[in-house]
Short mmCIF file of C-alpha atoms in Angstrom, two decimals:
data_model
loop_
_atom_site.label_atom_id
_atom_site.label_comp_id
_atom_site.label_asym_id
_atom_site.label_seq_id
_atom_site.Cartn_x
_atom_site.Cartn_y
_atom_site.Cartn_z
CA UNK A 8 -43.22 22.75 -80.58
CA UNK A 9 -46.73 21.44 -81.01
CA UNK A 10 -49.32 22.87 -78.71
CA UNK A 11 -50.14 20.61 -75.79
CA UNK A 12 -53.58 19.20 -75.96
CA UNK A 13 -55.73 19.77 -72.95
CA UNK A 14 -56.14 16.70 -70.76
CA UNK A 15 -59.33 14.94 -71.68
CA UNK A 16 -60.80 12.64 -69.08
CA UNK A 17 -61.37 9.09 -70.11
CA UNK A 18 -64.89 8.14 -71.03
CA UNK A 19 -66.81 6.56 -68.20
CA UNK A 20 -66.79 2.77 -68.02
CA UNK A 21 -69.38 0.45 -66.73
CA UNK A 22 -69.18 -0.88 -63.20
CA UNK A 23 -68.41 -4.48 -64.14
CA UNK A 24 -65.34 -3.53 -66.14
CA UNK A 25 -64.09 -1.22 -63.39
CA UNK A 26 -64.26 -4.03 -60.85
CA UNK A 27 -61.97 -6.12 -63.05
CA UNK A 28 -59.69 -3.35 -64.24
CA UNK A 29 -58.43 -1.93 -60.93
CA UNK A 30 -57.25 -5.19 -59.33
CA UNK A 31 -55.66 -6.13 -62.62
CA UNK A 32 -53.88 -2.79 -62.77
CA UNK A 33 -52.61 -3.20 -59.21
CA UNK A 34 -51.29 -6.66 -60.01
CA UNK A 35 -49.58 -5.42 -63.15
CA UNK A 36 -47.96 -2.58 -61.24
CA UNK A 37 -46.76 -4.99 -58.58
CA UNK A 38 -45.36 -7.34 -61.19
CA UNK A 39 -43.74 -4.44 -62.98
CA UNK A 40 -42.11 -3.25 -59.76
CA UNK A 41 -40.80 -6.73 -59.06
CA UNK A 42 -39.56 -7.04 -62.60
CA UNK A 43 -37.42 -3.94 -62.16
CA UNK A 44 -35.44 -5.69 -59.39
CA UNK A 45 -32.75 -8.10 -60.59
CA UNK A 46 -32.73 -11.53 -58.97
CA UNK A 47 -30.42 -11.71 -55.91
CA UNK A 48 -28.12 -14.24 -57.51
CA UNK A 49 -24.96 -12.82 -55.95
CA UNK A 50 -26.57 -12.56 -52.51
CA UNK A 51 -27.75 -16.17 -52.64
CA UNK A 52 -24.32 -17.34 -53.79
CA UNK A 53 -22.71 -15.42 -50.93
CA UNK A 54 -25.12 -17.00 -48.46
CA UNK A 55 -24.42 -20.49 -49.77
CA UNK A 56 -20.69 -19.85 -49.61
CA UNK A 57 -20.98 -18.55 -46.04
CA UNK A 58 -22.90 -21.65 -44.95
CA UNK A 59 -20.41 -23.96 -46.64
CA UNK A 60 -17.58 -22.19 -44.87
CA UNK A 61 -19.39 -22.48 -41.55
CA UNK A 62 -20.01 -26.18 -42.12
CA UNK A 63 -16.31 -26.70 -42.83
CA UNK A 64 -15.46 -24.93 -39.56
CA UNK A 65 -17.59 -27.35 -37.47
CA UNK A 66 -20.19 -24.69 -36.78
CA UNK A 67 -22.71 -27.48 -36.10
CA UNK A 68 -20.71 -28.13 -32.94
CA UNK A 69 -19.83 -24.61 -31.81
CA UNK A 70 -22.55 -22.41 -33.35
CA UNK A 71 -25.49 -24.72 -33.94
CA UNK A 72 -28.27 -22.18 -33.27
CA UNK A 73 -27.11 -19.41 -35.58
CA UNK A 74 -26.14 -21.94 -38.25
CA UNK A 75 -29.64 -23.42 -38.12
CA UNK A 76 -31.05 -19.89 -38.47
CA UNK A 77 -28.85 -19.29 -41.50
CA UNK A 78 -30.07 -22.48 -43.15
CA UNK A 79 -33.70 -21.57 -42.55
CA UNK A 80 -33.22 -18.07 -43.95
CA UNK A 81 -31.43 -19.41 -47.02
CA UNK A 82 -34.29 -21.82 -47.65
CA UNK A 83 -36.78 -18.97 -47.26
CA UNK A 84 -34.75 -16.81 -49.65
CA UNK A 85 -34.76 -19.54 -52.28
CA UNK A 86 -38.51 -19.96 -51.84
CA UNK A 87 -39.06 -16.21 -52.17
CA UNK A 88 -36.96 -16.16 -55.34
CA UNK A 89 -39.01 -19.01 -56.77
CA UNK A 90 -42.12 -16.96 -56.02
CA UNK A 91 -40.59 -13.93 -57.79
CA UNK A 92 -40.42 -11.94 -54.54
CA UNK A 93 -37.05 -10.48 -55.41
CA UNK A 94 -36.83 -7.93 -52.60
CA UNK A 95 -37.75 -10.43 -49.91
CA UNK A 96 -35.36 -12.98 -51.39
CA UNK A 97 -32.54 -10.44 -51.33
CA UNK A 98 -33.22 -9.44 -47.71
CA UNK A 99 -33.34 -13.06 -46.58
CA UNK A 100 -30.20 -13.97 -48.56
CA UNK A 101 -28.25 -11.10 -47.01
CA UNK A 102 -29.47 -12.12 -43.55
CA UNK A 103 -28.53 -15.75 -44.21
CA UNK A 104 -25.06 -14.73 -45.37
CA UNK A 105 -24.57 -12.63 -42.23
CA UNK A 106 -25.76 -15.52 -40.06
CA UNK A 107 -23.44 -17.94 -41.86
CA UNK A 108 -20.49 -15.60 -41.41
CA UNK A 109 -21.36 -15.21 -37.74
CA UNK A 110 -21.59 -19.00 -37.33
CA UNK A 111 -18.20 -19.44 -38.98
CA UNK A 112 -16.59 -16.71 -36.87
CA UNK A 113 -18.10 -18.04 -33.66
CA UNK A 114 -16.93 -21.57 -34.41
CA UNK A 115 -13.48 -20.41 -35.52
CA UNK A 116 -13.05 -18.30 -32.40
CA UNK A 117 -14.06 -21.19 -30.15
CA UNK A 118 -11.55 -23.42 -31.95
CA UNK A 119 -8.88 -20.80 -31.32
CA UNK A 120 -9.82 -20.69 -27.64
CA UNK A 121 -9.34 -24.43 -27.38
CA UNK A 122 -6.05 -24.23 -29.25
CA UNK A 123 -4.93 -21.42 -26.94
CA UNK A 124 -5.82 -23.50 -23.86
CA UNK A 125 -3.95 -26.48 -25.32
CA UNK A 126 -0.86 -24.35 -25.92
CA UNK A 127 -1.05 -23.03 -22.36
CA UNK A 128 -1.21 -26.58 -21.00
CA UNK A 129 1.72 -27.68 -23.16
CA UNK A 130 3.82 -24.73 -22.01
CA UNK A 131 2.90 -25.33 -18.36
CA UNK A 132 3.99 -28.95 -18.73
CA UNK A 133 7.28 -27.92 -20.32
CA UNK A 134 7.94 -25.37 -17.59
CA UNK A 135 7.30 -28.01 -14.93
CA UNK A 136 9.60 -30.39 -16.78
CA UNK A 137 12.29 -27.70 -16.85
CA UNK A 138 11.53 -26.71 -13.25
CA UNK A 139 10.72 -23.14 -14.24
CA UNK A 140 8.25 -20.87 -12.51
CA UNK A 141 4.85 -20.47 -14.16
CA UNK A 142 4.41 -17.24 -16.07
CA UNK A 143 1.17 -15.21 -15.92
CA UNK A 144 -1.38 -15.90 -18.62
CA UNK A 145 -2.06 -13.39 -21.38
CA UNK A 146 -4.77 -10.90 -20.63
CA UNK A 147 -7.46 -11.95 -23.10
CA UNK A 148 -11.00 -10.63 -23.45
CA UNK A 149 -13.78 -12.58 -21.84
CA UNK A 150 -16.16 -14.80 -23.73
CA UNK A 151 -18.40 -13.09 -26.26
CA UNK A 152 -22.02 -14.15 -26.53
CA UNK A 153 -23.14 -13.99 -30.15
CA UNK A 154 -26.24 -11.83 -30.43
CA UNK A 155 -28.56 -13.08 -33.16
CA UNK A 156 -32.05 -11.98 -32.18
CA UNK A 157 -33.80 -8.73 -33.04
CA UNK A 158 -34.33 -7.84 -29.39
CA UNK A 159 -30.71 -6.71 -29.22
CA UNK A 160 -31.34 -3.01 -29.55
CA UNK A 161 -27.80 -1.85 -28.74
CA UNK A 162 -25.50 -2.95 -31.57
CA UNK A 163 -24.18 0.60 -31.88
CA UNK A 164 -23.17 0.66 -28.21
CA UNK A 165 -21.46 -2.71 -28.55
CA UNK A 166 -19.55 -1.57 -31.61
CA UNK A 167 -18.53 1.58 -29.75
CA UNK A 168 -17.24 -0.55 -26.86
CA UNK A 169 -15.33 -2.68 -29.34
CA UNK A 170 -13.75 0.40 -30.87
CA UNK A 171 -12.76 1.66 -27.39
CA UNK A 172 -10.99 -1.55 -26.32
CA UNK A 173 -7.24 -0.87 -26.69
CA UNK A 174 -6.43 -4.59 -26.76
CA UNK A 175 -8.52 -4.98 -29.92
CA UNK A 176 -7.27 -1.89 -31.72
CA UNK A 177 -6.70 -2.52 -35.40
CA UNK A 178 -8.17 -6.03 -35.34
CA UNK A 179 -10.98 -7.31 -37.58
CA UNK A 180 -10.95 -4.21 -39.77
CA UNK A 181 -13.13 -5.73 -42.50
CA UNK A 182 -15.74 -7.03 -40.06
CA UNK A 183 -15.83 -3.64 -38.33
CA UNK A 184 -16.42 -1.97 -41.68
CA UNK A 185 -19.33 -4.32 -42.34
CA UNK A 186 -20.73 -3.55 -38.89
CA UNK A 187 -20.51 0.20 -39.52
CA UNK A 188 -22.24 -0.21 -42.87
CA UNK A 189 -24.99 -2.29 -41.27
CA UNK A 190 -25.53 0.38 -38.60
CA UNK A 191 -25.69 3.07 -41.27
CA UNK A 192 -28.25 0.99 -43.15
CA UNK A 193 -30.22 0.57 -39.91
CA UNK A 194 -30.26 4.33 -39.36
CA UNK A 195 -31.51 4.91 -42.92
CA UNK A 196 -34.01 2.03 -43.00
CA UNK A 197 -37.75 2.62 -43.34
CA UNK A 198 -39.99 1.57 -40.51
CA UNK A 199 -40.97 -1.60 -42.34
CA UNK A 200 -37.30 -2.55 -42.72
CA UNK A 201 -36.21 -1.70 -39.18
CA UNK A 202 -36.54 -5.22 -37.75
CA UNK A 203 -34.52 -6.90 -40.51
CA UNK A 204 -31.92 -4.13 -40.46
CA UNK A 205 -31.56 -4.45 -36.68
CA UNK A 206 -31.01 -8.21 -36.93
CA UNK A 207 -28.41 -7.68 -39.65
CA UNK A 208 -26.62 -4.97 -37.66
CA UNK A 209 -26.58 -7.13 -34.51
CA UNK A 210 -25.07 -10.02 -36.46
CA UNK A 211 -22.45 -7.83 -38.09
CA UNK A 212 -21.43 -6.36 -34.71
CA UNK A 213 -21.27 -9.83 -33.14
CA UNK A 214 -19.15 -11.02 -36.05
CA UNK A 215 -16.82 -8.04 -35.60
CA UNK A 216 -16.51 -8.73 -31.86
CA UNK A 217 -15.77 -12.40 -32.36
CA UNK A 218 -13.39 -11.77 -35.25
CA UNK A 219 -11.43 -9.23 -33.18
CA UNK A 220 -11.21 -11.65 -30.28
CA UNK A 221 -10.21 -14.40 -32.68
CA UNK A 222 -7.38 -12.33 -34.14
CA UNK A 223 -6.25 -11.47 -30.62
CA UNK A 224 -6.23 -15.18 -29.82
CA UNK A 225 -4.24 -15.89 -32.98
CA UNK A 226 -1.61 -13.38 -31.89
CA UNK A 227 -1.53 -14.91 -28.42
CA UNK A 228 -1.18 -18.39 -29.94
CA UNK A 229 1.71 -17.16 -32.08
CA UNK A 230 3.44 -15.85 -28.95
CA UNK A 231 2.77 -19.13 -27.17
CA UNK A 232 4.16 -21.04 -30.16
CA UNK A 233 7.36 -19.01 -29.95
CA UNK A 234 7.55 -19.61 -26.20
CA UNK A 235 6.89 -23.31 -26.74
CA UNK A 236 9.64 -23.49 -29.37
CA UNK A 237 12.07 -21.76 -26.99
CA UNK A 238 11.16 -24.15 -24.18
CA UNK A 239 11.54 -27.14 -26.51
CA UNK A 240 14.98 -25.88 -27.52
CA UNK A 241 15.90 -25.46 -23.85
CA UNK A 242 14.55 -28.93 -23.08
CA UNK A 243 16.59 -30.35 -25.97
CA UNK A 244 19.68 -28.50 -24.77
CA UNK A 245 19.24 -29.82 -21.24
CA UNK A 246 18.59 -33.30 -22.54
CA UNK A 247 21.75 -33.10 -24.62
CA UNK A 248 23.66 -31.88 -21.56
CA UNK A 249 22.27 -34.74 -19.50
CA UNK A 250 23.24 -37.17 -22.25
CA UNK A 251 26.73 -35.66 -22.38
CA UNK A 252 27.09 -35.93 -18.61
CA UNK A 253 25.81 -39.50 -18.67
CA UNK A 254 28.27 -40.35 -21.45
CA UNK A 255 31.08 -38.77 -19.42
CA UNK A 256 30.01 -40.72 -16.34
CA UNK A 257 29.95 -43.94 -18.31
CA UNK A 258 33.35 -43.11 -19.83
CA UNK A 259 34.87 -42.54 -16.39
CA UNK A 260 33.20 -45.67 -15.08
CA UNK A 261 34.55 -47.66 -18.02
CA UNK A 262 38.00 -46.17 -17.46
CA UNK A 263 37.88 -47.12 -13.77
CA UNK A 264 36.75 -50.60 -14.66
CA UNK A 265 39.52 -50.88 -17.25
CA UNK A 266 42.12 -49.71 -14.74
CA UNK A 267 40.78 -52.14 -12.14
CA UNK A 268 40.87 -54.94 -14.70
CA UNK A 269 44.43 -53.96 -15.59
CA UNK A 270 45.37 -53.96 -11.91
CA UNK A 271 43.76 -57.35 -11.37
CA UNK A 272 45.43 -58.68 -14.50
CA UNK A 273 48.81 -57.38 -13.35
CA UNK A 274 48.25 -58.89 -9.90
CA UNK A 275 47.28 -62.18 -11.46
CA UNK A 276 50.33 -62.10 -13.70
CA UNK A 277 52.55 -61.27 -10.73
CA UNK A 278 51.00 -64.07 -8.73
CA UNK A 279 51.48 -66.47 -11.63
CA UNK A 280 55.09 -65.36 -12.00
CA UNK A 281 55.69 -65.83 -8.28
CA UNK A 282 54.11 -69.24 -8.42
CA UNK A 283 56.23 -70.20 -11.39
CA UNK A 284 59.31 -68.89 -9.61
CA UNK A 285 58.43 -70.87 -6.50
CA UNK A 286 57.89 -73.95 -8.57
CA UNK A 287 61.23 -73.35 -10.28
CA UNK A 288 62.93 -72.95 -6.91
CA UNK A 289 61.31 -76.12 -5.72
CA UNK A 290 62.42 -77.84 -8.89
CA UNK A 291 65.94 -76.40 -8.53
CA UNK A 292 66.15 -77.46 -4.87
CA UNK A 293 64.97 -80.93 -5.75
CA UNK A 294 67.54 -81.16 -8.54
CA UNK A 295 70.38 -80.05 -6.26
CA UNK A 296 69.39 -82.55 -3.61
CA UNK A 297 69.20 -85.28 -6.21
CA UNK A 298 72.62 -84.30 -7.53
CA UNK A 299 74.05 -84.33 -4.02
CA UNK A 300 72.47 -87.67 -3.35
CA UNK A 301 73.81 -89.00 -6.59
CA UNK A 302 77.25 -87.64 -5.82
CA UNK A 303 77.12 -89.11 -2.32
CA UNK A 304 76.09 -92.43 -3.68
CA UNK A 305 78.83 -92.23 -6.27
CA UNK A 306 81.35 -91.34 -3.55
CA UNK A 307 80.13 -94.16 -1.36
CA UNK A 308 80.45 -96.55 -4.27
CA UNK A 309 83.93 -95.25 -4.98
CA UNK A 310 84.94 -95.65 -1.34
CA UNK A 311 83.47 -99.14 -1.28
CA UNK A 312 85.40 -99.99 -4.40
CA UNK A 313 88.58 -98.58 -2.96
CA UNK A 314 87.97 -100.46 0.27
CA UNK A 315 87.39 -103.64 -1.66
CA UNK A 316 90.57 -103.06 -3.59
CA UNK A 317 92.49 -102.47 -0.36
CA UNK A 318 91.02 -105.56 1.19
CA UNK A 319 91.89 -107.53 -1.87
CA UNK A 320 95.42 -106.13 -1.81
CA UNK A 321 95.82 -106.98 1.86
CA UNK A 322 94.56 -110.47 1.25
CA UNK A 323 96.92 -110.83 -1.63
CA UNK A 324 99.81 -109.56 0.45
CA UNK A 325 98.93 -111.85 3.30
CA UNK A 326 98.71 -114.75 0.97
CA UNK A 327 102.01 -113.88 -0.55
CA UNK A 328 103.61 -113.65 2.88
CA UNK A 329 102.21 -117.02 3.85
CA UNK A 330 103.59 -118.60 0.79
CA UNK A 331 107.03 -117.15 1.50
CA UNK A 332 107.05 -118.52 5.06
CA UNK A 333 106.14 -121.90 3.95
CA UNK A 334 109.03 -121.85 1.57
CA UNK A 335 111.59 -121.15 4.31
CA UNK A 336 110.35 -123.82 6.71
CA UNK A 337 112.38 -127.15 6.25
CA UNK A 338 110.45 -130.19 5.47
#
């Protein structure tokens, strides 16, 4: 190995060159340090995706403040990247992504709350329709206020409370992992990074809280959907039973009406038959009387004829007797 040369100090330089050299060296070192950091392309893409997802979830309506913060931070991150401030751009992009995810989760959870309330109202209406007693509502966590500002200095306590809630056990596992990682990063952050790390941790914890509550609401909505389906089946069954009973009532009514019509028809037929019989009797009686009258007239005519014949015979006999007497009397 070659012997190491003793360190030789650089020759002295004039004052004017030193005044130029040291600021230039500092700038070169700063540029070199920035150049060692890759551009936060993935972080910016994640932030843009988070904001797009929040926009699609109507976060402008349900999480306007945190969504506006996310947009501002994304714009600042893009400006920092354009200025080659890679570290600042990465920090802002990560913060914007966390804010966008929080806005999405807050909006999604609020949508689930409204859907849950709608399902409860539908089920209450069905139970009233079926004349069933109201059932107690599911025990759901209270509203969660999304914490977005750096003054929230207790994200660890909030995450601990979330972990201790038995109703939320096993829910939002990925968001809880992100919250734990953010708290670990906060604990390891330098003093200059404490504020940004605290904001990020608070957002991650808020996202975990809201996501857990949202999953709990989803489970409650699934139960309500099953209950609603059961009530709809029961309502359909009762409606079918009512329809069957109504059909049976109409059948009996139609049968009664048919029997009554048959009775009236039979009565009318009997009345018509009796009337025809009476008319026939009247006709028969009239015919008999006419026959008797005819026979009487015929008998009277016969008697008159016989009487006339007798009278004629008597006259003839009398005439004959007269003629005989005249013959015996002398002239």
